mmCIF file of C-alpha atoms and ligand atoms in Angstrom:
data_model
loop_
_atom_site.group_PDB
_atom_site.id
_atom_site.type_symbol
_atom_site.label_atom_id
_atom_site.label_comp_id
_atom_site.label_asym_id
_atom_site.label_seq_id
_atom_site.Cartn_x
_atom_site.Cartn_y
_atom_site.Cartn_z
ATOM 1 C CA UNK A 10 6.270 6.511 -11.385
ATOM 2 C CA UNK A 11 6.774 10.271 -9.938
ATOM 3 C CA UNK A 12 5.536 10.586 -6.493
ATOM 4 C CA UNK A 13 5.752 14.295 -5.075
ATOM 5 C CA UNK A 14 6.431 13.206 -0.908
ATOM 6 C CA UNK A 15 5.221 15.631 1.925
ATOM 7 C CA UNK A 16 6.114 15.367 5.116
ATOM 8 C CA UNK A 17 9.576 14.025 5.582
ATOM 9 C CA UNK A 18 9.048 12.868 9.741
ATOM 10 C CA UNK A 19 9.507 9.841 11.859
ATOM 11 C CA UNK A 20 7.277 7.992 9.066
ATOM 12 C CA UNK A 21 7.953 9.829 6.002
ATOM 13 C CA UNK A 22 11.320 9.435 5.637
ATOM 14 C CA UNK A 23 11.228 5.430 6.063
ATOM 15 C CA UNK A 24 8.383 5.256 3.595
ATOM 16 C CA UNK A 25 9.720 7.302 0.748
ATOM 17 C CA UNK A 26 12.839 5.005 1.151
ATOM 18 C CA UNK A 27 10.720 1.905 0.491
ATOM 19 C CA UNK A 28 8.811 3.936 -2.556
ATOM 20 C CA UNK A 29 12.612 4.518 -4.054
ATOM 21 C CA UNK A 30 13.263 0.793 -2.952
ATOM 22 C CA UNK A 31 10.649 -0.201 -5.548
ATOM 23 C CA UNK A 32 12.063 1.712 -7.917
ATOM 24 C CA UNK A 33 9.835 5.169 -7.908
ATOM 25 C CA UNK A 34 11.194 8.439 -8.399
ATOM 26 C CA UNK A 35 10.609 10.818 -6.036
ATOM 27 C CA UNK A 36 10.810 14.933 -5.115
ATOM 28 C CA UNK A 37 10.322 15.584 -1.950
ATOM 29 C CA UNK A 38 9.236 18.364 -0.076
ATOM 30 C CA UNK A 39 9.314 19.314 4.481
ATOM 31 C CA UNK A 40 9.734 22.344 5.732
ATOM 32 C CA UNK A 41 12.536 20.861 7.900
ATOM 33 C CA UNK A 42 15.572 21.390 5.479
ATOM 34 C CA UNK A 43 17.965 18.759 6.716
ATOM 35 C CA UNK A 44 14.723 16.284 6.744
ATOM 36 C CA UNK A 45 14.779 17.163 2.726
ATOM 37 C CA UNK A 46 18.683 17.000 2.523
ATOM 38 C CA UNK A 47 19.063 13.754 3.992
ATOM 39 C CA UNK A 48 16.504 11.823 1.260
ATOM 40 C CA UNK A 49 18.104 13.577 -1.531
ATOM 41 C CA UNK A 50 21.221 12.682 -0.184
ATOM 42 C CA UNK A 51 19.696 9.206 -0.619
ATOM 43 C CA UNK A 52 18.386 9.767 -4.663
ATOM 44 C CA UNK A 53 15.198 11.345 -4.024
ATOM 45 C CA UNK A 54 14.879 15.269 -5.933
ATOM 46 C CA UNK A 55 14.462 17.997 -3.624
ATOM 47 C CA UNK A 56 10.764 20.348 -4.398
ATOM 48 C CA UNK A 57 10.840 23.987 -3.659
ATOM 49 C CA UNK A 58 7.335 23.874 -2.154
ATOM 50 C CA UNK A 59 3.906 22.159 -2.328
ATOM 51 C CA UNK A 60 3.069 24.060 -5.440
ATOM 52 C CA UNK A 61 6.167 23.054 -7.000
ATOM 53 C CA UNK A 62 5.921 19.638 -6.274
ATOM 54 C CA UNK A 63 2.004 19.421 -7.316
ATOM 55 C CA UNK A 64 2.895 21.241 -11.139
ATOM 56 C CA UNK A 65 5.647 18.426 -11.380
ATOM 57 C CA UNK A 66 4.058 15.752 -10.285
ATOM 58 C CA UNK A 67 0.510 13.502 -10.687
ATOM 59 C CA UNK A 68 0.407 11.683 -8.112
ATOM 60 C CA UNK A 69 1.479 13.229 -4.481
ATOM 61 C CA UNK A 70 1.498 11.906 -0.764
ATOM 62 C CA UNK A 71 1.246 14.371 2.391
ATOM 63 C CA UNK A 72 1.950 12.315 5.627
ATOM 64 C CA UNK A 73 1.947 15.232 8.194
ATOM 65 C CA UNK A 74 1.287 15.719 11.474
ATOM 66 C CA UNK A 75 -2.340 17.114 12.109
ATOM 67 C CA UNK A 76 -5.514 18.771 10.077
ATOM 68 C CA UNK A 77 -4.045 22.197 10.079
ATOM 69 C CA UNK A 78 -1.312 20.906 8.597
ATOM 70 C CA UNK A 79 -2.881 19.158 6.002
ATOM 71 C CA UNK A 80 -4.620 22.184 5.036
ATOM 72 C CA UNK A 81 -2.174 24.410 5.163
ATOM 73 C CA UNK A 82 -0.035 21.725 2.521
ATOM 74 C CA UNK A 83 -3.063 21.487 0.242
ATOM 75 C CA UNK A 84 -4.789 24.693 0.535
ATOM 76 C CA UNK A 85 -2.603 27.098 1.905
ATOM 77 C CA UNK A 86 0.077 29.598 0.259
ATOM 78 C CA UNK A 87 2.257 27.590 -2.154
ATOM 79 C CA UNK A 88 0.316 24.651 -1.205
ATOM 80 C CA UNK A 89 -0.803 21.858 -3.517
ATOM 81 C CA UNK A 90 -3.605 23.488 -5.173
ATOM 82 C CA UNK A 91 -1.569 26.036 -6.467
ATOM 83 C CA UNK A 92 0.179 23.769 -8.840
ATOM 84 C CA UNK A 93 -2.102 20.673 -9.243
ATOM 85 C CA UNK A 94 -2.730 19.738 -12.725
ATOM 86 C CA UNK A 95 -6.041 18.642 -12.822
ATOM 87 C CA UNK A 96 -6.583 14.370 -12.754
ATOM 88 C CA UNK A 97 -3.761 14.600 -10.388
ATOM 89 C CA UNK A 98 -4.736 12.092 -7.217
ATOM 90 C CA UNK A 99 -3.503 13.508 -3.408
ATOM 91 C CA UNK A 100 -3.141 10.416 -0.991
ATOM 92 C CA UNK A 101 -2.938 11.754 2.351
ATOM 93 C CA UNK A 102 -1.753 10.004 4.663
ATOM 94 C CA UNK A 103 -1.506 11.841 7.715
ATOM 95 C CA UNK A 104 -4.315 10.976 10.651
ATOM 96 C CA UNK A 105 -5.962 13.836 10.516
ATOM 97 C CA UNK A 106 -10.049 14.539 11.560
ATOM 98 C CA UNK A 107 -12.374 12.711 8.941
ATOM 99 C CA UNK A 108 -14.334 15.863 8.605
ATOM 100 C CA UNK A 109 -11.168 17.833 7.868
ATOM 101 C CA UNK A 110 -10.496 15.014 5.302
ATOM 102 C CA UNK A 111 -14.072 15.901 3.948
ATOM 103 C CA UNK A 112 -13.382 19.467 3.274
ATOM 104 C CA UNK A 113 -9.693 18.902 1.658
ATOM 105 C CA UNK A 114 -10.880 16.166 -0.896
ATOM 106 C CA UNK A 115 -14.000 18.876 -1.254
ATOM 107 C CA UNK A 116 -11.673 22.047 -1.665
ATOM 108 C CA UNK A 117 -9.548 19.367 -4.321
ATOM 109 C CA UNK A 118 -12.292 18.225 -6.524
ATOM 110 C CA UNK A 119 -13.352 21.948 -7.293
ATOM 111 C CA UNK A 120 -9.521 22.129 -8.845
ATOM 112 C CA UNK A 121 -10.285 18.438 -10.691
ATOM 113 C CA UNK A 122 -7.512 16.590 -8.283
ATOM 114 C CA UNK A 123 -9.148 13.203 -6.595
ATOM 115 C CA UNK A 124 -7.750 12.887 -3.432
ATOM 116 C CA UNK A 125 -8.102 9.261 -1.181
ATOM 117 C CA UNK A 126 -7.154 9.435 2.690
ATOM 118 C CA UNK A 127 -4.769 6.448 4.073
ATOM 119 C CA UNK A 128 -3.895 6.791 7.445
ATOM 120 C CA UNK A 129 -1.535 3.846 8.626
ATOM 121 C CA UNK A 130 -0.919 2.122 11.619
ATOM 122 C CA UNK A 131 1.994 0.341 12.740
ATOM 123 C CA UNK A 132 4.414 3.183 13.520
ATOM 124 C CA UNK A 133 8.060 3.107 12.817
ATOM 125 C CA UNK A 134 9.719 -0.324 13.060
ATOM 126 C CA UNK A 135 6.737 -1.205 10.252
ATOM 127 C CA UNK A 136 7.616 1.937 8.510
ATOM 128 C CA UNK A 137 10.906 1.353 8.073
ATOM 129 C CA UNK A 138 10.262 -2.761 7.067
ATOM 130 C CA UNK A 139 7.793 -1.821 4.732
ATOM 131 C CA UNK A 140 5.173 -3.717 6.191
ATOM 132 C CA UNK A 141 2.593 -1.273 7.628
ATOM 133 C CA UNK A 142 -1.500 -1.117 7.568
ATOM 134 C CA UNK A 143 -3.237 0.947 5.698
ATOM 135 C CA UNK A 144 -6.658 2.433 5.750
ATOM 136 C CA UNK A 145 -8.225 3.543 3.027
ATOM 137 C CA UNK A 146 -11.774 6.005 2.178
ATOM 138 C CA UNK A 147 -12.502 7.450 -0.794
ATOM 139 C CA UNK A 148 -13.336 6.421 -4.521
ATOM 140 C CA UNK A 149 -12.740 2.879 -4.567
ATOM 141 C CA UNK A 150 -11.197 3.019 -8.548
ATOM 142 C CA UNK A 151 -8.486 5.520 -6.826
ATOM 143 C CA UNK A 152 -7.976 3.193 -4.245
ATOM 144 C CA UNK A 153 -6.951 0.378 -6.625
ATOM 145 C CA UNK A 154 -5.013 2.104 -9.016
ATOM 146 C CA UNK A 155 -2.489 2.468 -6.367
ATOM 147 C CA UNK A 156 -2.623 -0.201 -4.105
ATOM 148 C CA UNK A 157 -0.322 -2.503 -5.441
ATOM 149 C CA UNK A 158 1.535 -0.147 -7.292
ATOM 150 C CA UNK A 159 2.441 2.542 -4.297
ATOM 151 C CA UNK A 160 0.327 1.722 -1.204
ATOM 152 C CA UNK A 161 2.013 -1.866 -0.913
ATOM 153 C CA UNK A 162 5.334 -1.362 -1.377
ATOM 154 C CA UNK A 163 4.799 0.960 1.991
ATOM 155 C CA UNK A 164 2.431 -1.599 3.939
ATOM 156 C CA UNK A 165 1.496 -5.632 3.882
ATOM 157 C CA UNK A 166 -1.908 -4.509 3.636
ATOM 158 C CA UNK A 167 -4.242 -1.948 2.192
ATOM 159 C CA UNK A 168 -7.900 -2.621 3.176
ATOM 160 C CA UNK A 169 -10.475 0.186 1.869
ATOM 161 C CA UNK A 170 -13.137 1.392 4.315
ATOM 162 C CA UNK A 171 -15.637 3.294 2.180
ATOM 163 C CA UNK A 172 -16.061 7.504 1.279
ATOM 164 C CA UNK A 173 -13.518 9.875 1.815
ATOM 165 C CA UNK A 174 -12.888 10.075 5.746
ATOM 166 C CA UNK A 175 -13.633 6.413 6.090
ATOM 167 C CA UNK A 176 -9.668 6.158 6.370
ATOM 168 C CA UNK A 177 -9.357 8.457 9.105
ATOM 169 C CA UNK A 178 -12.380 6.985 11.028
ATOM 170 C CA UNK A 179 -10.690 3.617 10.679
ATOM 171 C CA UNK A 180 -7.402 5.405 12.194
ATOM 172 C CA UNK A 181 -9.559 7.139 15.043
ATOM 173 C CA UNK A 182 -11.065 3.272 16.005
ATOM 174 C CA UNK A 183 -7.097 2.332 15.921
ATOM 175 C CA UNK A 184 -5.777 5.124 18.199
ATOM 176 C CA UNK A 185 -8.530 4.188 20.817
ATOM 177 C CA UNK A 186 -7.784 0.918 20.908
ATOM 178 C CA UNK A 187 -4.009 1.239 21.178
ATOM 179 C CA UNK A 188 -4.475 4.270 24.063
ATOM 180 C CA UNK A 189 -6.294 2.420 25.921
ATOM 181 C CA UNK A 190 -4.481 -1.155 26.026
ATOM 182 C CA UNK A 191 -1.121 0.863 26.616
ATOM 183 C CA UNK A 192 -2.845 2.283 29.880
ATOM 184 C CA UNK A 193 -4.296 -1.207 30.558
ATOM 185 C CA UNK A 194 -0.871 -2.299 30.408
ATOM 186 C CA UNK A 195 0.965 -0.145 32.680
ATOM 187 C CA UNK A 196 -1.976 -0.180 35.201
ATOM 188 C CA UNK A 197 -1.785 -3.952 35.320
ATOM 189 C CA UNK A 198 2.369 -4.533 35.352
ATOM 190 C CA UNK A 199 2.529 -2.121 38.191
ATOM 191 C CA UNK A 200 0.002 -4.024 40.071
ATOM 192 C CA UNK A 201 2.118 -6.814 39.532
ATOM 193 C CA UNK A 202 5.143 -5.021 40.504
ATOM 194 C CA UNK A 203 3.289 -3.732 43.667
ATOM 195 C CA UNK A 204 2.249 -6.562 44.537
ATOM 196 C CA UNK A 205 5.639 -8.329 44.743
ATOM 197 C CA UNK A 206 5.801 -9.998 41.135
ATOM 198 C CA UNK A 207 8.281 -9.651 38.674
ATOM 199 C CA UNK A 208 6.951 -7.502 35.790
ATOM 200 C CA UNK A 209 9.596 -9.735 33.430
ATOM 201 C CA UNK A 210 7.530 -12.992 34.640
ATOM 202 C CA UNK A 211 4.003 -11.697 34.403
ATOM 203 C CA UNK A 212 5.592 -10.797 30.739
ATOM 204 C CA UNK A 213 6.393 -14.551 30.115
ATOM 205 C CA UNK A 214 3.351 -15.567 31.374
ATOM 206 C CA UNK A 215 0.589 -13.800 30.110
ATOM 207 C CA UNK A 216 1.624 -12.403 26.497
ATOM 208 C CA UNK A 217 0.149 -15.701 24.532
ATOM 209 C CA UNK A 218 -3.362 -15.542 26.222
ATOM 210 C CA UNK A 219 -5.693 -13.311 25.464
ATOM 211 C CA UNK A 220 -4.273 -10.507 27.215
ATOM 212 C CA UNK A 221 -1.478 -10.467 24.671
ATOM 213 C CA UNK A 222 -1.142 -8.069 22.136
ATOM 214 C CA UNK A 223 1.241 -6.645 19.729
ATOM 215 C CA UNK A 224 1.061 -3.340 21.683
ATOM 216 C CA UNK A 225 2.394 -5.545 24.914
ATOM 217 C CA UNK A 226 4.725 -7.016 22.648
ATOM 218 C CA UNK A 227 6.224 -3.240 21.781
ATOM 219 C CA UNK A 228 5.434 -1.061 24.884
ATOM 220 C CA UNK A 229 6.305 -3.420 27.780
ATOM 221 C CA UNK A 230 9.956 -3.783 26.882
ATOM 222 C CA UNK A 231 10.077 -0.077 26.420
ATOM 223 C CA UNK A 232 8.508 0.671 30.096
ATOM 224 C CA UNK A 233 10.607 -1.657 32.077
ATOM 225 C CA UNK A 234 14.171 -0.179 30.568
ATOM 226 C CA UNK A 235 12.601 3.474 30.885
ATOM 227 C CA UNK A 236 13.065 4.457 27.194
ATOM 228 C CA UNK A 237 10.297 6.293 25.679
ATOM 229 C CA UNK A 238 12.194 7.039 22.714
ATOM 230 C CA UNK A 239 9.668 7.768 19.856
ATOM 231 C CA UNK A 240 8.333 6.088 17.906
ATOM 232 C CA UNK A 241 4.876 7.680 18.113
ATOM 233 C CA UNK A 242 4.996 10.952 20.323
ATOM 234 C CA UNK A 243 2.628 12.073 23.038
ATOM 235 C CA UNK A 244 1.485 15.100 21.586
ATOM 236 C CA UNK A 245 -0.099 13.020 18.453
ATOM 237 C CA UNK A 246 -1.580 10.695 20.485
ATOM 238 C CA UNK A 247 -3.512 13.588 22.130
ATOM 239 C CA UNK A 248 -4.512 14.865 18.661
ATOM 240 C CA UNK A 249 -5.569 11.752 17.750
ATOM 241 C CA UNK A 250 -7.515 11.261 21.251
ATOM 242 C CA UNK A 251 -8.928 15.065 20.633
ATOM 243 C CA UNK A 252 -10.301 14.068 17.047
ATOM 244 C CA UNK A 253 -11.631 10.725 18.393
ATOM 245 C CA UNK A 254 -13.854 12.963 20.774
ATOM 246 C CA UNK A 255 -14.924 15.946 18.059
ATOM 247 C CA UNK A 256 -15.835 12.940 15.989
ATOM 248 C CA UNK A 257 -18.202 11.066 18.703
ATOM 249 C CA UNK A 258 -19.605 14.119 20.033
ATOM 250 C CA UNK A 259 -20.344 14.997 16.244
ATOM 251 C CA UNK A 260 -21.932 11.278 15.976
ATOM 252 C CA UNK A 261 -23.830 11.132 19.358
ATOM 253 C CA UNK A 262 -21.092 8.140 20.114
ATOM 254 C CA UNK A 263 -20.454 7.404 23.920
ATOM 255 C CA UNK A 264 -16.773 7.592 24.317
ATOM 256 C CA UNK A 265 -15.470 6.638 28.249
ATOM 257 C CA UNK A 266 -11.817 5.451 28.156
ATOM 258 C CA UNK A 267 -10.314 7.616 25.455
ATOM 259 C CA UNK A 268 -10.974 11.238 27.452
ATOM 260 C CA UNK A 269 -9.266 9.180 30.593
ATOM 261 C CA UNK A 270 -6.507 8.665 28.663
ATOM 262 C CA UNK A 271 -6.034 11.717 26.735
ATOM 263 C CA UNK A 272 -5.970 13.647 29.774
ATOM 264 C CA UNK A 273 -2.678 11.333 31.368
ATOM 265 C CA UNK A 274 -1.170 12.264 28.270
ATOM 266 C CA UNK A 275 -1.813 16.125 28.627
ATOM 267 C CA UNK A 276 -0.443 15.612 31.908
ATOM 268 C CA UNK A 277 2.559 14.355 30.279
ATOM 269 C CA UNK A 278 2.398 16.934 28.035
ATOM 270 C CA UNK A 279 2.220 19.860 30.650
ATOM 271 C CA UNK A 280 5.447 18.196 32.835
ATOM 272 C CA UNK A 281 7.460 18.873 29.512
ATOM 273 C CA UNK A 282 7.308 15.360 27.675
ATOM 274 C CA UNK A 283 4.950 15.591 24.830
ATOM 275 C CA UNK A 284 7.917 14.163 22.550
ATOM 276 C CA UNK A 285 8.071 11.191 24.401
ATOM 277 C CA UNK A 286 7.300 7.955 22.877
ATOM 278 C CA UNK A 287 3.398 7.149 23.954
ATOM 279 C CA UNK A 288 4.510 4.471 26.653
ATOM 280 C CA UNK A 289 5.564 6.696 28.180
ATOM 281 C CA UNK A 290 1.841 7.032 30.191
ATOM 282 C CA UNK A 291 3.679 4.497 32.342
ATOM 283 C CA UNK A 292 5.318 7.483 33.872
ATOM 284 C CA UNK A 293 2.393 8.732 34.880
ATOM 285 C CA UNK A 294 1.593 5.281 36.879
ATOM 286 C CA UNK A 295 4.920 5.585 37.864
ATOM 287 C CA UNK A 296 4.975 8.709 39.738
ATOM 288 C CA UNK A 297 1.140 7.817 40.549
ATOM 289 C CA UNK A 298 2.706 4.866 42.780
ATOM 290 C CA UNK A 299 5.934 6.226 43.468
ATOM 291 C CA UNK A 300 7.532 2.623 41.687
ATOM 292 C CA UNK A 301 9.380 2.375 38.811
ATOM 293 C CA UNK A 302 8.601 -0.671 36.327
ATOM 294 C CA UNK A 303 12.297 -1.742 35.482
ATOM 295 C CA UNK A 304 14.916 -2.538 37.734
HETATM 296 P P1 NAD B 12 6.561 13.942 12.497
HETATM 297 O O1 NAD B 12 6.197 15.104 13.335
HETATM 298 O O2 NAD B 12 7.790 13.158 12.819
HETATM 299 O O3 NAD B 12 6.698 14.394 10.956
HETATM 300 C C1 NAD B 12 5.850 15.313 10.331
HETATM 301 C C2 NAD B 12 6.672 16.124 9.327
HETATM 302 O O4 NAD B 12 5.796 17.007 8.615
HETATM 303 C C3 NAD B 12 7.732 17.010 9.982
HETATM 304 O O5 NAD B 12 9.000 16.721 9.414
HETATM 305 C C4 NAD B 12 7.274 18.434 9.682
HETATM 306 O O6 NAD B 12 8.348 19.350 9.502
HETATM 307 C C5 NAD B 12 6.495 18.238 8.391
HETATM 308 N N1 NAD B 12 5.524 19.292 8.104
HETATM 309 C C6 NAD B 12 4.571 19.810 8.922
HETATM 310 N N2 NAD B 12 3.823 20.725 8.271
HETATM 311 C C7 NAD B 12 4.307 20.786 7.002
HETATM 312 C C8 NAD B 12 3.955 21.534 5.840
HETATM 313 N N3 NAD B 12 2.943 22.399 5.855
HETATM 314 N N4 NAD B 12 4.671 21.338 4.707
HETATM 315 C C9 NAD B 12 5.714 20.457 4.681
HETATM 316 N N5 NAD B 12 6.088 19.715 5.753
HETATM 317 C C10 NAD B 12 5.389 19.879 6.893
HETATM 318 O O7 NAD B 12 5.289 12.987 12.481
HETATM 319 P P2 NAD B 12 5.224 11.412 12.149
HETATM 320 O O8 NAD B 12 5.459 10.644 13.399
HETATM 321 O O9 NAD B 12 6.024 11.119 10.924
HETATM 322 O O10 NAD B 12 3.655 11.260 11.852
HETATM 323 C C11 NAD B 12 3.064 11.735 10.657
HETATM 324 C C12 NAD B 12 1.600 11.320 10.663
HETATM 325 O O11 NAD B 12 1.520 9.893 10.740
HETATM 326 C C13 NAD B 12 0.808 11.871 11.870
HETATM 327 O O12 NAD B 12 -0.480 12.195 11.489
HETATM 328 C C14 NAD B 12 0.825 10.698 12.840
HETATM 329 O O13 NAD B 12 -0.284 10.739 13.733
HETATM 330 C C15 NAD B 12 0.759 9.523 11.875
HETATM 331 N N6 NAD B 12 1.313 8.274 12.392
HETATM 332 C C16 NAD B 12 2.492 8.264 13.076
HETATM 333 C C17 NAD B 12 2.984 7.052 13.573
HETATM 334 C C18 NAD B 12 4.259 6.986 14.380
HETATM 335 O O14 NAD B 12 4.511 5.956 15.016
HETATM 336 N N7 NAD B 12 5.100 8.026 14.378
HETATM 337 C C19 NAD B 12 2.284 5.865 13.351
HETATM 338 C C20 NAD B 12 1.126 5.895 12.606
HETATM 339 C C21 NAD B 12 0.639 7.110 12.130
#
C-alpha cells in the first residue's frame, strides 16, 4: 500500500523503516531535510509538502511532536487538507491533547477524510523492533482496516479505546503513569544510595517484586551511568504532563503527582536540558542531595 509519512523524528524514522520492512511504499515528508534524505536514501519517495503527500496518497500518518503541530500538518498552509482526496483516512499518531484530536478529525470530516488517533507507547528501542503499543479512538471499521495491515507491522499490539480522542486519553493515562514511577524511582535509589546501599544491589533485589517495572528495567541503568541520551525528551514529557492537566481540569479529575512532576521537569527544562532523555529527573534528585547515583 502507499502510506504518505509525517514526521520523520526519534520515532518516525524507525517506524516508516518497519512499514517499508513489510513491504509498503512510502513518501515521506519533515520539515527537517536531512531527516527526509536519510529514508529516501533508504527506498522511501521524498513529498514536497503535506499537500503533496495527501493528493498522492490515501492513507497518511503524522507522528509529530505536539497539537500545534498537528494542526499546522493537517490544517495549516500546504497542509493535508489541501490535497486530501476525499475517503482518504489520517492516522495520527502523535500524543497530542484529545480535544485537539477532536477538532482535527472535525476540521477532516468536513473535507470527507476519516481520521483515527494512535498514540504509542514504548519509545524508541520498541520503535525501532517493531514491537510498540498502540492506542487507538475513533471509528472502530477504520481502526480494523488497518490494524493488521499497517498498525502491526509498527507495534505487537493495537487495542482500540473508543471515539476519536480516546487514543490520546489512553496516551495521557500512560504518560502519568510512567512520570510518576520514573520519579518514584530516583527518589527511592537515592535513598538507598544515601543510606549506604548499593543502588546496583537494591536493582537485583527488588526488580521481580512488585516494585518492578519495565520503566525500572529502562531508566535505572540509564541513571546510574549518567546518560540521558533520548529516547523520549524532557520537553515532551512536559507537554504531555501539560495536556494531562488541561484535560482533568476540563473533566473535574483530581490530578496530585503529575503537576509535581511536571514542574522537576520544567526545572530541567529552565537549567538548559529539555533534550535530555526523561530520566534524566534523577538529576534533579541528584543535585537535590548533592549525590550522584552511579559510581
Ligand atoms: P521528534 O521531535 O524527534 O520528531 C518530530 C518530527 O516532526 C521532527 O523531525 C520535526 O521536524 C517534525 N515536524 C514538526 N512539525 C512538522 C510539520 N508541521 N511538518 C512536518 N514535520 C514536522 O519527536 P518524537 O520523539 O519522534 O515523538 C513524536 C511523537 O511521538 C510525540 O508526540 C511524542 O510525544 C510521541 N512519542 C515519543 C516517544 C519517544 O520515546 N520519543 C514515545 C512515545 C510517543
Amino acid at each position: 500500500m502507499k502510506i504518505g509519512f509525517i514526521g520523520l523524528g526519534i520515532m518516525g524514522k524507525p517506524m516508516c523503516r518497519n512499514l517499508m520492512k513489510a513491504g509498503h511504499e512510502l513518501i515521506v515528508y519533515d520539515l527537517v531535510e536531512d531527516a527526509v534524505r536519510e529514508l529516501v536514501a533508504e527506498g522511501a519517495a521524498r513529498g514536497a509538502d503535506s499537500a503533496w503527500i495527501a493528493s498522492h496518497c490515501e492513507t497518511m500518518i503524522t507522528m509529530l511532536p505536539d497539537s500545534p503541530d498537528v494542526k499546522a500538518a493537517v490544517l495549516g498552509k500546504k497542509g493535508i487538507l489541501e490535497g486530501a482526496k476525499p475517503g482518504s483516512l489520517l492516522i495520527d499518531m502523535s500524543s497530542i491533547a484529545p480535544v485537539a484530536a477532536r477538532e482535527v478529525a472535525a476540521e477532516c470530516k468536513i473535507k470527507g477524510l476519516r481520521m483515527i488517533d494512535a498514540p504509542v507507547s514504548g519509545g524508541e528501542p520498541k520503535a525501532i523492533d517493531g514491537t510498540l503499543t498502540i492506542m487507538v479512538g475513533g471509528n472502530r471499521e477504520d481502526f480494523e482496516a488497518v490494524r493488521e495491515t499497517i498498525l502491526l507491522k509498527m507495534g505487537s499490539a493495537a487495542v482500540y479505546c473508543g471515539d476519536i480522542g480516546a487514543g490520546n486519553t489512553t496516551k495521557l493515562a500512560n504518560q502519568i503513569i510512567v512520570a510518576a514511577n520514573i520519579s518514584a524511582c530516583s527518589e527511592a535509589f537515592m535513598l538507598a544510595k544515601k543510606a549506604g546501599v548499593d543502588p546496583g544491589l537494591v536493582f537485583d533485589a527488588i526488580r521481580g517484586g512488585l516494585a518492578g517495572s519495565a520503566v525500572m528495567d529502562a531508566k535505572i541503568p540509564m541513571m546510574r551511568e549518567g546518560n540521558y541520551t533520548p529516547g523520549f525528551r524532557v520537553a515532551l514529557h512536559i507537554k504531555d504532563l501539560r495536556n494531562a492537566v488541561d484535560t482533568a481540569h476540563q473533566f473535574g479529575s483530581p490530578l496530585q503527582l503529575s503537576p509535581l512532576v511536571m514542574e522537576m521537569l520544567q526545572w530541567l527544562s529552565i537549567n538548559g536540558d529539555a533534550s535530555l532523555d526523561h530520566s534524566a529527573i534523577n538529576k534533579f534528585y541528584e543535585r537535590l542531595s548533592g549525590e550522584t547515583l552511579g559510581g
